[in-house]
Coordinates of C-alpha atoms in Angstrom, one line a residue:
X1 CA 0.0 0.0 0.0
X2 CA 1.2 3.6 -0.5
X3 CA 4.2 2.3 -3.1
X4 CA 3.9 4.1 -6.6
X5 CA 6.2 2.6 -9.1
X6 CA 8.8 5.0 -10.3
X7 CA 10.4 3.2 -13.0
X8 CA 10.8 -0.3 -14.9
X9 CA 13.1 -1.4 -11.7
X10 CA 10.0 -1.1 -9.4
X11 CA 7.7 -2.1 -12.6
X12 CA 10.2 -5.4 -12.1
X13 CA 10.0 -5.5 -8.1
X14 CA 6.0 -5.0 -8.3
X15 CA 5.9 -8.0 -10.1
X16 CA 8.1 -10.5 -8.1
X17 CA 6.4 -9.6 -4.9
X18 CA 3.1 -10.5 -6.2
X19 CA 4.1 -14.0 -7.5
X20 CA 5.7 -14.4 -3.6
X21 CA 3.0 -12.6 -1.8
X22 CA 5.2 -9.8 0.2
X23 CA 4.6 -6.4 0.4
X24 CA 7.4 -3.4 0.3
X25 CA 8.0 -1.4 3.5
X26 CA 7.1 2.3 3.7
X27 CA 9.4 5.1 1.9
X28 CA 12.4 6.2 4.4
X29 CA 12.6 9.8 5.1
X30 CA 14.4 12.5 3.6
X31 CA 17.1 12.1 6.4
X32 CA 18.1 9.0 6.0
X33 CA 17.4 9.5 2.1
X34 CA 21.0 12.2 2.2
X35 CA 22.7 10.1 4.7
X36 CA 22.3 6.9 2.7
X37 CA 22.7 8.1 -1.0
X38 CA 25.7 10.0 0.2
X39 CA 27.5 7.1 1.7
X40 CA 26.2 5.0 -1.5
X41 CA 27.2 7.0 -4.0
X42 CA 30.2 8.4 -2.9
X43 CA 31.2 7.2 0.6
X44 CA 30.7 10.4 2.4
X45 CA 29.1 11.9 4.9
X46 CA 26.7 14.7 4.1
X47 CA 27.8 18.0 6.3
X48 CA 25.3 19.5 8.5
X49 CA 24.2 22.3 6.0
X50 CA 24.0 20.1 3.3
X51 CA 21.4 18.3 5.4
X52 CA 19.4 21.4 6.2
X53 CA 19.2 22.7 2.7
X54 CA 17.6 19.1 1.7
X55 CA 15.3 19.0 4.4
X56 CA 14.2 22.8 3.9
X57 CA 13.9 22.0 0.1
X58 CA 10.2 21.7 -0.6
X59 CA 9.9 21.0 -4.5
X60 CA 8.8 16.8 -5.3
X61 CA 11.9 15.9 -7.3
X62 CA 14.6 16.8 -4.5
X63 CA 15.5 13.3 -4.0
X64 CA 16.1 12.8 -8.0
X65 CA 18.2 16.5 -8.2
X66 CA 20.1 15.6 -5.2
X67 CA 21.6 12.2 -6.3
X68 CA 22.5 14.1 -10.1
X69 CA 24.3 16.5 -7.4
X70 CA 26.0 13.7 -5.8
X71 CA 27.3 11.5 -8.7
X72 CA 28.6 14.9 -10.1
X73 CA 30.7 15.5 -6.5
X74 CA 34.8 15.1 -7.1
X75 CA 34.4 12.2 -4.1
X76 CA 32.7 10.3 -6.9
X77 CA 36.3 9.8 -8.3
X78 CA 37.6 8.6 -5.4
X79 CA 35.5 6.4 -4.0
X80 CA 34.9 4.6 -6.9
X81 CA 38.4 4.6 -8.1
X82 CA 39.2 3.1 -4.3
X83 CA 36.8 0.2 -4.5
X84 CA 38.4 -0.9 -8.3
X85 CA 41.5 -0.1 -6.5
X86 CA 40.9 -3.3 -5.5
X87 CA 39.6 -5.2 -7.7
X88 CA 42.3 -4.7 -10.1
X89 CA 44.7 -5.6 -7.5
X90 CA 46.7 -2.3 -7.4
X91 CA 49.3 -2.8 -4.7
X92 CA 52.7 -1.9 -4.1
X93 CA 55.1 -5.2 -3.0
X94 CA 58.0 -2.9 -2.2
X95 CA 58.6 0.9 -2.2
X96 CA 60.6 0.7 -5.7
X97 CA 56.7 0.0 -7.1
X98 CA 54.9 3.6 -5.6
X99 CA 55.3 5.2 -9.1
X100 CA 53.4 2.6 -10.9
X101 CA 51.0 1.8 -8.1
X102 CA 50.2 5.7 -7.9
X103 CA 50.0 6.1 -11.6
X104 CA 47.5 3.4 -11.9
X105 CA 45.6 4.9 -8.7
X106 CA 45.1 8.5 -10.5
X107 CA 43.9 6.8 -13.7
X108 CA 41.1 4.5 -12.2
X109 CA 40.0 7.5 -10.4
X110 CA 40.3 9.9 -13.5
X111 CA 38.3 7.3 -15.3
X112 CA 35.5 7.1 -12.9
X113 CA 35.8 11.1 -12.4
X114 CA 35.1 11.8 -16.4
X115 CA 32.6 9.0 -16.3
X116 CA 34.4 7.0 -19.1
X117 CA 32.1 4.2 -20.8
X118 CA 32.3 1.0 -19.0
X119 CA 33.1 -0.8 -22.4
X120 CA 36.2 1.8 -22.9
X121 CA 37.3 1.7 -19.0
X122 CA 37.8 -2.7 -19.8
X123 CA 39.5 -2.2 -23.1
X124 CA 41.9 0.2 -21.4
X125 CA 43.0 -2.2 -19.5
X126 CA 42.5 -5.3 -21.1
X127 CA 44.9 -4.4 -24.0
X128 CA 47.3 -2.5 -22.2
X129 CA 50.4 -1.9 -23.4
X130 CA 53.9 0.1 -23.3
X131 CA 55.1 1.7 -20.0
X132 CA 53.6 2.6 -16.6
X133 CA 54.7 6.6 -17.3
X134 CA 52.9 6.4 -20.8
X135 CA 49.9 4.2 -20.3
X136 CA 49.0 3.3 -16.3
X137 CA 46.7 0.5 -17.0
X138 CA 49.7 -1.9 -17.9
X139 CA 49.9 -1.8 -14.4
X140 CA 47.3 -4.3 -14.0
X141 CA 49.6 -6.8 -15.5
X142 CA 52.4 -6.5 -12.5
X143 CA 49.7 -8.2 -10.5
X144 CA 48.0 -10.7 -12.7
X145 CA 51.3 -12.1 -13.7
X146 CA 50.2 -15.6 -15.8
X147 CA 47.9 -17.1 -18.1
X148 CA 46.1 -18.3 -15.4
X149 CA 45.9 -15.4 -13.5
X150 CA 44.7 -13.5 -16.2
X151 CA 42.4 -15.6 -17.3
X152 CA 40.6 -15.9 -13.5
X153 CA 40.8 -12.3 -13.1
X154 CA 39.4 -11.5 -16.9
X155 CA 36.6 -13.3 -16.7
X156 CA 35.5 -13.0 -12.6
X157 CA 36.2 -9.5 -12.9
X158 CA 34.6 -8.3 -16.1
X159 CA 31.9 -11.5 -17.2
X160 CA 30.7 -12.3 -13.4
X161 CA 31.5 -15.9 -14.1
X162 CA 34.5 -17.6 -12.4
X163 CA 36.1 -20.1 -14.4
X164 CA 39.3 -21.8 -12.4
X165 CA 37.7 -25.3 -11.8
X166 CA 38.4 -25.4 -15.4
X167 CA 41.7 -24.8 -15.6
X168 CA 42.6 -28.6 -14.8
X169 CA 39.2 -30.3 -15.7
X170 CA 35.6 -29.8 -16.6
X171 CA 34.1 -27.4 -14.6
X172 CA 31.4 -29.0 -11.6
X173 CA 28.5 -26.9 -12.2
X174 CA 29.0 -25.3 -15.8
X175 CA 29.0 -26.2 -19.3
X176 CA 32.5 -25.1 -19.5
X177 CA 35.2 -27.7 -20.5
X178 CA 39.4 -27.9 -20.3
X179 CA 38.8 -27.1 -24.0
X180 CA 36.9 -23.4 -23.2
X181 CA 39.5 -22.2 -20.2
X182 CA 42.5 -22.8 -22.4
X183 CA 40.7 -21.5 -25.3
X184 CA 40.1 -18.2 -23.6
X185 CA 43.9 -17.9 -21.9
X186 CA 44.8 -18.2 -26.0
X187 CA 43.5 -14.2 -26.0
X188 CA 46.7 -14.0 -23.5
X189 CA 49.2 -15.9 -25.3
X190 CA 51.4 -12.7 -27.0
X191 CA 51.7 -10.3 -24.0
X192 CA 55.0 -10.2 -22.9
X193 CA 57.0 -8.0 -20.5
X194 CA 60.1 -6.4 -20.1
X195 CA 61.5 -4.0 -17.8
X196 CA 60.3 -0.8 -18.3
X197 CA 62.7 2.9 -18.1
X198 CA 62.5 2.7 -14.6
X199 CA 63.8 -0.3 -13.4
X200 CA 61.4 -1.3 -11.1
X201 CA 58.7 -0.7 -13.6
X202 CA 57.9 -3.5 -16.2
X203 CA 56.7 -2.6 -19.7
X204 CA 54.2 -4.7 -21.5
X205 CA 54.2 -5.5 -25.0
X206 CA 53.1 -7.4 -27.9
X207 CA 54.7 -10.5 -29.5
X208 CA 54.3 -10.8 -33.1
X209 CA 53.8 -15.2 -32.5
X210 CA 52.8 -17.3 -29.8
X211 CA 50.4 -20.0 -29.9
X212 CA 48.4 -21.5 -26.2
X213 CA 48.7 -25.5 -26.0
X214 CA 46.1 -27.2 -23.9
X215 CA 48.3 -28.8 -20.9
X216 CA 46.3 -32.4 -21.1
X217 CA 45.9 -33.0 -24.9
X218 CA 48.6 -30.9 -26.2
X219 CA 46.2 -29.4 -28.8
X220 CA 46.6 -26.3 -30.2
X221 CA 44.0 -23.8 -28.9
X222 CA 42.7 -20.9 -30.7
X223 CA 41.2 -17.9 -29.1
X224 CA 37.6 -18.5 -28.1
X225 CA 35.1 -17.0 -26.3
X226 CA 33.4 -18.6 -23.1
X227 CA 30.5 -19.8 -25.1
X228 CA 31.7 -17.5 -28.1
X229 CA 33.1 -17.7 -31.1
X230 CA 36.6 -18.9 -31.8
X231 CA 39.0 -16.8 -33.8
X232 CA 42.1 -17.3 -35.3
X233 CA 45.7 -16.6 -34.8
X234 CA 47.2 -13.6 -37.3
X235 CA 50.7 -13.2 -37.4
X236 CA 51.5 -9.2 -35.5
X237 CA 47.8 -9.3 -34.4
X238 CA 46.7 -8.4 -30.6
X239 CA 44.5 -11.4 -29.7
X240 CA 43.0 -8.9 -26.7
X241 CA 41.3 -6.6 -29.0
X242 CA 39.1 -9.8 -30.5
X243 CA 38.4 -10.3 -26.3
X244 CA 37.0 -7.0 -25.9
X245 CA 35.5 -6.6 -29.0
X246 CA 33.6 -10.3 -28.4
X247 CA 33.0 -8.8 -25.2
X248 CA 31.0 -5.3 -25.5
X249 CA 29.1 -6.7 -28.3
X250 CA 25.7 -5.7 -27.0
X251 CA 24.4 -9.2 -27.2
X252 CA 27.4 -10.8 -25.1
X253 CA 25.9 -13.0 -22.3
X254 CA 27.9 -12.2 -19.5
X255 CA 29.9 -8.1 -19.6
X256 CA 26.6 -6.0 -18.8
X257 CA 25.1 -8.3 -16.7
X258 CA 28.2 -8.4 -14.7
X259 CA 28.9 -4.9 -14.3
X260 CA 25.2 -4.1 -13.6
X261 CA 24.7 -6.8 -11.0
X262 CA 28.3 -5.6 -9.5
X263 CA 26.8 -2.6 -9.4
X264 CA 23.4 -3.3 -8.2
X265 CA 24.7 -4.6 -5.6
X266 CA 27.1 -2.4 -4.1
X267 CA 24.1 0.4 -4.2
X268 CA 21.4 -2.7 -2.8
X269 CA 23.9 -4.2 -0.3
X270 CA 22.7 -7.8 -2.2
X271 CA 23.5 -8.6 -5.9
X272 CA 20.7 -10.1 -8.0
X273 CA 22.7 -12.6 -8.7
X274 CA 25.2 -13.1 -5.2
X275 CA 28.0 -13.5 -5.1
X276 CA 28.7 -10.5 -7.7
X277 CA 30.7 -11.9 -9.6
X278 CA 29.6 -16.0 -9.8
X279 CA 26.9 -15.4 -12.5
X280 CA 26.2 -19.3 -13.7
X281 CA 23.1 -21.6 -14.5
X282 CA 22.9 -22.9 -10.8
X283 CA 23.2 -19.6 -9.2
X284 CA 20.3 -17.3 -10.6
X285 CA 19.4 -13.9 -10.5
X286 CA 16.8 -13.4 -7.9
X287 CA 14.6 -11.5 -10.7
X288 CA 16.0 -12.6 -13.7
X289 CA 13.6 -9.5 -16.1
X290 CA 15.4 -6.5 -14.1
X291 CA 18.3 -8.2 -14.7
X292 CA 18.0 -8.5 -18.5
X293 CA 16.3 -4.9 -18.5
X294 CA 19.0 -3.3 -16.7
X295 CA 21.6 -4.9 -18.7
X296 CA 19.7 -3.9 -22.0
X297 CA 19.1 -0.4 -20.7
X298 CA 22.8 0.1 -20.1
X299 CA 24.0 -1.2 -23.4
X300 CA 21.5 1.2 -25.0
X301 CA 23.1 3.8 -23.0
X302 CA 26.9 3.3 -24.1
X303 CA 28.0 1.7 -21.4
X304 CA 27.3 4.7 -19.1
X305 CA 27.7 4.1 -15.2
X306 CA 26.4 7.3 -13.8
X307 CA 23.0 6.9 -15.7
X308 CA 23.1 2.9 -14.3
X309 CA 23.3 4.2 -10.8
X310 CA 21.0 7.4 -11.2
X311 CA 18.7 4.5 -12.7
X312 CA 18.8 2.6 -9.6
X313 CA 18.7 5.2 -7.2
X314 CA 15.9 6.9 -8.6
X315 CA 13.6 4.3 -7.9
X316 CA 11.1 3.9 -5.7
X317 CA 12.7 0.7 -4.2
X318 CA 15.6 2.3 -3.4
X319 CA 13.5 5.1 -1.5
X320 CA 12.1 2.1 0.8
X321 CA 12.8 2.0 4.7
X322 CA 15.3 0.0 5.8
X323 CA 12.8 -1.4 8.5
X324 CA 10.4 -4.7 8.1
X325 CA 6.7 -4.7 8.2
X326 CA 4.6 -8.0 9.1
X327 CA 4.7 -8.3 4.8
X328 CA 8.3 -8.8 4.5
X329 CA 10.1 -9.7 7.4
X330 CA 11.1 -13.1 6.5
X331 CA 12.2 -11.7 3.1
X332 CA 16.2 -11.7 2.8
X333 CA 16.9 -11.2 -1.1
X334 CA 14.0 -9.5 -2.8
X335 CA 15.0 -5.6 -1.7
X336 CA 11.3 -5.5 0.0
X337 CA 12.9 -2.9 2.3
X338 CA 16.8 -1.0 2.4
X339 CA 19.4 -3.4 3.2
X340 CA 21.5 -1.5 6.3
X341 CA 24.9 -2.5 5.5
X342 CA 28.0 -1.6 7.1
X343 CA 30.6 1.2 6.2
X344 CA 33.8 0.3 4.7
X345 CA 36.7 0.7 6.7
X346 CA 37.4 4.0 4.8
X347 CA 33.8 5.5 4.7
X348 CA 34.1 4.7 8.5
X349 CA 37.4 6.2 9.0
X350 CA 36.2 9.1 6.6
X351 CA 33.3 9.7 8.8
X352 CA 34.5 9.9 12.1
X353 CA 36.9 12.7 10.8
X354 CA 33.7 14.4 9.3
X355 CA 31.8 14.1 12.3
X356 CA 34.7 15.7 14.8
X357 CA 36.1 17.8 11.8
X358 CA 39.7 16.7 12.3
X359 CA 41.5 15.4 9.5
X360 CA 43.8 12.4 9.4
X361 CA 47.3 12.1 8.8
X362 CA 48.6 9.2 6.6
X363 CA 51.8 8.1 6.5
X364 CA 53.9 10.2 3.6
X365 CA 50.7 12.1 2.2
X366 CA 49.5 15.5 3.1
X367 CA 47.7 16.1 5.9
X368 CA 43.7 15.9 4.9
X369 CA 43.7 13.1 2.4
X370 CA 41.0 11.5 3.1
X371 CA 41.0 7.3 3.1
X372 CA 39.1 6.8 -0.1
X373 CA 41.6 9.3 -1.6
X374 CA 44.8 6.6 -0.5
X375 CA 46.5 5.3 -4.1
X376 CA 46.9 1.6 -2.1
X377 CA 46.8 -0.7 0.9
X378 CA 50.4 0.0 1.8
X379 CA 49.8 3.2 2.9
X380 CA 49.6 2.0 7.1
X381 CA 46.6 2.8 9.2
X382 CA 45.8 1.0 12.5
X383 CA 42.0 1.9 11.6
X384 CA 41.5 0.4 7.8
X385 CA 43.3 -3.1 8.8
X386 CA 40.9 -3.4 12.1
X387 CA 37.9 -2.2 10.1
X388 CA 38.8 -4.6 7.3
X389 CA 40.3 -2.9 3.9
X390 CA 41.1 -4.9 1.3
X391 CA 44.5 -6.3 0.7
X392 CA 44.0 -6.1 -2.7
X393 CA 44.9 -10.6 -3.3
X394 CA 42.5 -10.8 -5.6
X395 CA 39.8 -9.4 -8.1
X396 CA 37.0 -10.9 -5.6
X397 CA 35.1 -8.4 -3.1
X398 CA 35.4 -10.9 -0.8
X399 CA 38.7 -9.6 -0.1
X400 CA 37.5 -6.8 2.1
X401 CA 35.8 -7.6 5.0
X402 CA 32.5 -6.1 7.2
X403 CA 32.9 -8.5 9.9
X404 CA 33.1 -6.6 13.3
X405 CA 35.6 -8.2 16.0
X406 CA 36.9 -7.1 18.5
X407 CA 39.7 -4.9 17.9
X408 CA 37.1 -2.6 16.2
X409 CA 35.1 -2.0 18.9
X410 CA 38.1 -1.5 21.4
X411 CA 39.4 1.1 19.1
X412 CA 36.4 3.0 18.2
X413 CA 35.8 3.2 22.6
X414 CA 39.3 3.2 24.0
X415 CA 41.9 4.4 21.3
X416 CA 43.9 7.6 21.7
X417 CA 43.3 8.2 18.0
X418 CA 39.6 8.7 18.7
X419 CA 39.5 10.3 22.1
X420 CA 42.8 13.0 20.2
X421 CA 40.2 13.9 17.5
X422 CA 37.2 14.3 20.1
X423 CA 40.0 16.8 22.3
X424 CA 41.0 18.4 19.1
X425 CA 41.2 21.9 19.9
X426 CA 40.7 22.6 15.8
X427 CA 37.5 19.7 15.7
X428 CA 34.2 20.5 15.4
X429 CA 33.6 20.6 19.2
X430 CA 36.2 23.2 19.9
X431 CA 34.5 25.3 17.4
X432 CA 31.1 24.7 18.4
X433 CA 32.0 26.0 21.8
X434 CA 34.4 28.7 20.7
X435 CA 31.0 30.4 18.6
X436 CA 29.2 30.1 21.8
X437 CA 26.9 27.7 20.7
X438 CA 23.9 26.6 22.9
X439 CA 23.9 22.7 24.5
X440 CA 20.9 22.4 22.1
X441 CA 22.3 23.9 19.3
X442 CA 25.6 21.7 19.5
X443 CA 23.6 18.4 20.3
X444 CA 21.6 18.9 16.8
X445 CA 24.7 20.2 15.1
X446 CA 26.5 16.9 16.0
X447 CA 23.3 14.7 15.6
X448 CA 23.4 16.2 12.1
X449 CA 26.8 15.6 11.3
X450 CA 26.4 11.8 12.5
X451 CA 23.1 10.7 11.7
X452 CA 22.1 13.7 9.1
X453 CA 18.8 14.2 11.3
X454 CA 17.7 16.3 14.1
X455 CA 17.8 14.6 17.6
X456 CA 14.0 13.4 18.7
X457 CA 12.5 15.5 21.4
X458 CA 13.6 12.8 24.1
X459 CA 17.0 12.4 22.9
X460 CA 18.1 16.1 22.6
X461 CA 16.2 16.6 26.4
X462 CA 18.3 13.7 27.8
X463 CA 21.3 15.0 26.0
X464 CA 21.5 18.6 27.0
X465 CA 20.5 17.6 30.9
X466 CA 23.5 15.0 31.0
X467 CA 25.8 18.1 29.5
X468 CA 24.3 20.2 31.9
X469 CA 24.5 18.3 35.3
X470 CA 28.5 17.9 34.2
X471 CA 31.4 19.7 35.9
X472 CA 33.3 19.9 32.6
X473 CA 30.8 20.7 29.9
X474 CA 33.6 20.2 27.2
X475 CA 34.6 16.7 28.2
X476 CA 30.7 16.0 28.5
X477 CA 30.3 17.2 25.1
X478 CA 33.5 14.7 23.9
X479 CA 31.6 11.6 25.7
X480 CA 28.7 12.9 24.0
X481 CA 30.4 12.6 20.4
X482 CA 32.3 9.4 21.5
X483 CA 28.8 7.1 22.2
X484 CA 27.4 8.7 18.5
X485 CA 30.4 7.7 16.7
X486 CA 30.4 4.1 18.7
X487 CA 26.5 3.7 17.7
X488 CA 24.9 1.5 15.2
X489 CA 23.3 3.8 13.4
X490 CA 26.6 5.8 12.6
X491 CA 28.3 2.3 11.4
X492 CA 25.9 1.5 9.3
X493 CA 24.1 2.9 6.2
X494 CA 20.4 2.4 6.6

């Protein structure tokens, strides 16, 4: 009741929930509308005016202008470009590798900033070659050193599918044979490296012959598609460029899916088909029609990522509270209601130093970069190992981690990081009391910096009688800020 479909992704959800007889939860509000397409979109926190402005804002569209706003924010570059930091394994194994690893850092980010087509972003990198200083993307191939690696990382990364099992026999669940994996590592065959000007740097390049044998049978393979066509071998030819151009055609079964699901759910906190990236005949999409339809709206739209994600989070199912009704509350995978999901380590991080208005100091980078801004997971912070950051082994998202332990919460209550930037006589709370703000007037200041709403009547009542029956109102102020930052509902996006 009350839910108007938007567009064809609630058009899709409509459907399914009829055929299994739930219901969608009520629309959140604007406040956690802000905080959650912030921290969505671009892992940050929306500042206190920011929040006011929306909430003053009385026009019907607000929702849809604000996430064109957000998506066109520099953080959108740097978040984004952090989380394929990742996946494209950009990691430094030694100090002599910081000029690649940071060369490759700016151009993910610079490709996600200028909103490059998705189909141009993979053949950047899929037919890389020269050096690090010329073309940044060959840095991909420091990492995914071998036939094998590239063939795992090619096809989990960019077709959703994961193919290893058949690297040494037919694969367990898939119509995918000895014959297919070693007919796909054939697109690998003629990259070869060298070391590059710099020493440390390697430079990769293209070999005019080379032909892929299949280990068990010896036989010659020629390039092939997973369930594509099979190509043949020309003498000075790059076999990549037949990969990607097999690859974007529009009616390829596996590259828009992929990305789109990937997508889907990083912005849903559940893929339709989950994991991400393990798209196969025994592992479904939960609605199999938005799948198609997103996948077929994104082709039509060249491959553009921004309009995939305004398309998603313009919907009416993404407006949905994160809280059950009696019509869903057994539902776990059909996006009846928001999925509350934890921060990554570096939105966390990120937030905290939003919230007390200190910034953090990284190891051998200027004061203020922020931790979706860091080039790698060498650069060493205490916070993003305990909050779980990804070590960047390989092209799965299962390589960071949302698990809490133990170490997290002992650090968010007891640390001398936390408690310094609560004390900060530059933070938000020195400055709060320095303009001679109210107790009121800092309690909804810092509730809106936190949560991006103003405290209910009860909470801002208990707060400002706690503050007042202290002896030190600033340290009652910091304790304040300290249980916010150690809640659940600043940890997680809801």
């Amino acid at each position: 009741a009350g839910f108007k479909a938007k567009a064809a992704v609630d058009e899709h959800m409509l459907t399914k929930w009829h055929k299994l007889g739930i219901a969608p939860s009520a629309g959140c509000s604007d406040e956690e509308f802000i905080r959650r397409a912030f921290l969505d979109a671009i892992g940050t926190l929306p500042k206190a005016d920011e929040v006011r402005e929306f909430l003053a804002d009385a026009s019907a569209d607000k929702r849809d202008k604000l996430v064109d706003k957000i998506l066109e924010r520099p953080e959108y570059g740097d978040f984004w470009g952090n989380l394929w930091g990742d996946l494209l394994r950009n990691k430094r194994e030694g100090e002599e590798q910081k000029r690649g690893t940071f060369a490759f850092s700016a151009w993910i980010r610079n490709c996600f900033a200028t909103n490059m087509p998705y189909d141009q972003f993979a053949r950047a990198i899929l037919t890389a070659q020269g050096e690090v200083g010329d073309n940044p993307a060959v840095n991909w191939y420091r990492h995914v050193r071998n036939q094998t690696h590239l063939v795992n990382d090619t096809s989990q990364l960019f077709l959703g599918t994961r193919v290893s099992c058949a690297n040494c026999h037919h694969h367990p669940y898939e119509k995918m044979s000895q014959d297919d994996y070693w007919g796909f590592a054939a697109f690998f065959q003629r990259v070869g490296k060298k070391q590059g000007d710099v020493p440390a740097d390697q430079a990769v390049f293209v070999q005019k012959t080379g032909e892929t044998k299949q280990p068990r049978s010896g036989k010659t393979m020629k390039p092939k598609g997973l369930n594509g066509p099979e190509y043949d071998y020309v003498r000075g030819e790059d076999p990549r460029i037949k990969l990607v151009d097999w690859m974007t055609q529009p009616d390829n079964p596996y590259f828009s899916k992929a990305i789109v699901n990937r997508m889907f759910g990083h912005i849903m906190g559940l893929g339709l088909v989950n994991a991400v990236d393990d798209i196969r005949v025994t592992n479904p999409p939960s609605n199999p029609a938005l799948l198609d339809a997103l996948a077929k709206d994104f082709v039509e739209h060249k491959f553009d990522l921004k309009h995939l994600l305004r398309t998603i989070m313009k919907s009416q199912t993404y407006s949905l509270s994160a809280e059950p009704s009696q019509y869903n509350a057994s539902d776990r995978q059909n996006y009846a209601r928001y999925r509350p999901k934890r921060l990554s380590a570096e939105a966390l991080l990120d937030a905290v130093c939003s919230v007390t208005g200190t910034p953090e100091k990284f190891p051998g980078l200027p004061l203020g970069t922020r931790a979706i801004e860091l080039p790698d997971q060498a650069v060493s912070s205490y916070f993003l190992n305990a909050f779980g950051r990804s070590e960047r082994e390989s092209p799965c998202e299962c390589d960071r981690s949302y698990a809490p332990n133990l170490a997290q919460v002992l650090h968010l209550m007891n640390s001398s990081e936390i408690q310094g930037k609560l004390s900060d006589g530059k933070g938000s709370i020195a400055e709060l009391l320095k303009d001679k703000k109210s107790n009121d007037e800092i309690i909804e200041n810092l509730y809106l910096r936190s949560f991006a709403r103003k405290p209910k009547p009860g909470e801002l009542k208990d707060a400002v009688a706690s503050i007042t029956a202290a002896p030190d109102r600033k340290a009652a102020i910091e304790d304040f800020c300290w249980m916010l930052l150690n809640s659940k509902e600043f940890m997680f996006n809801h």
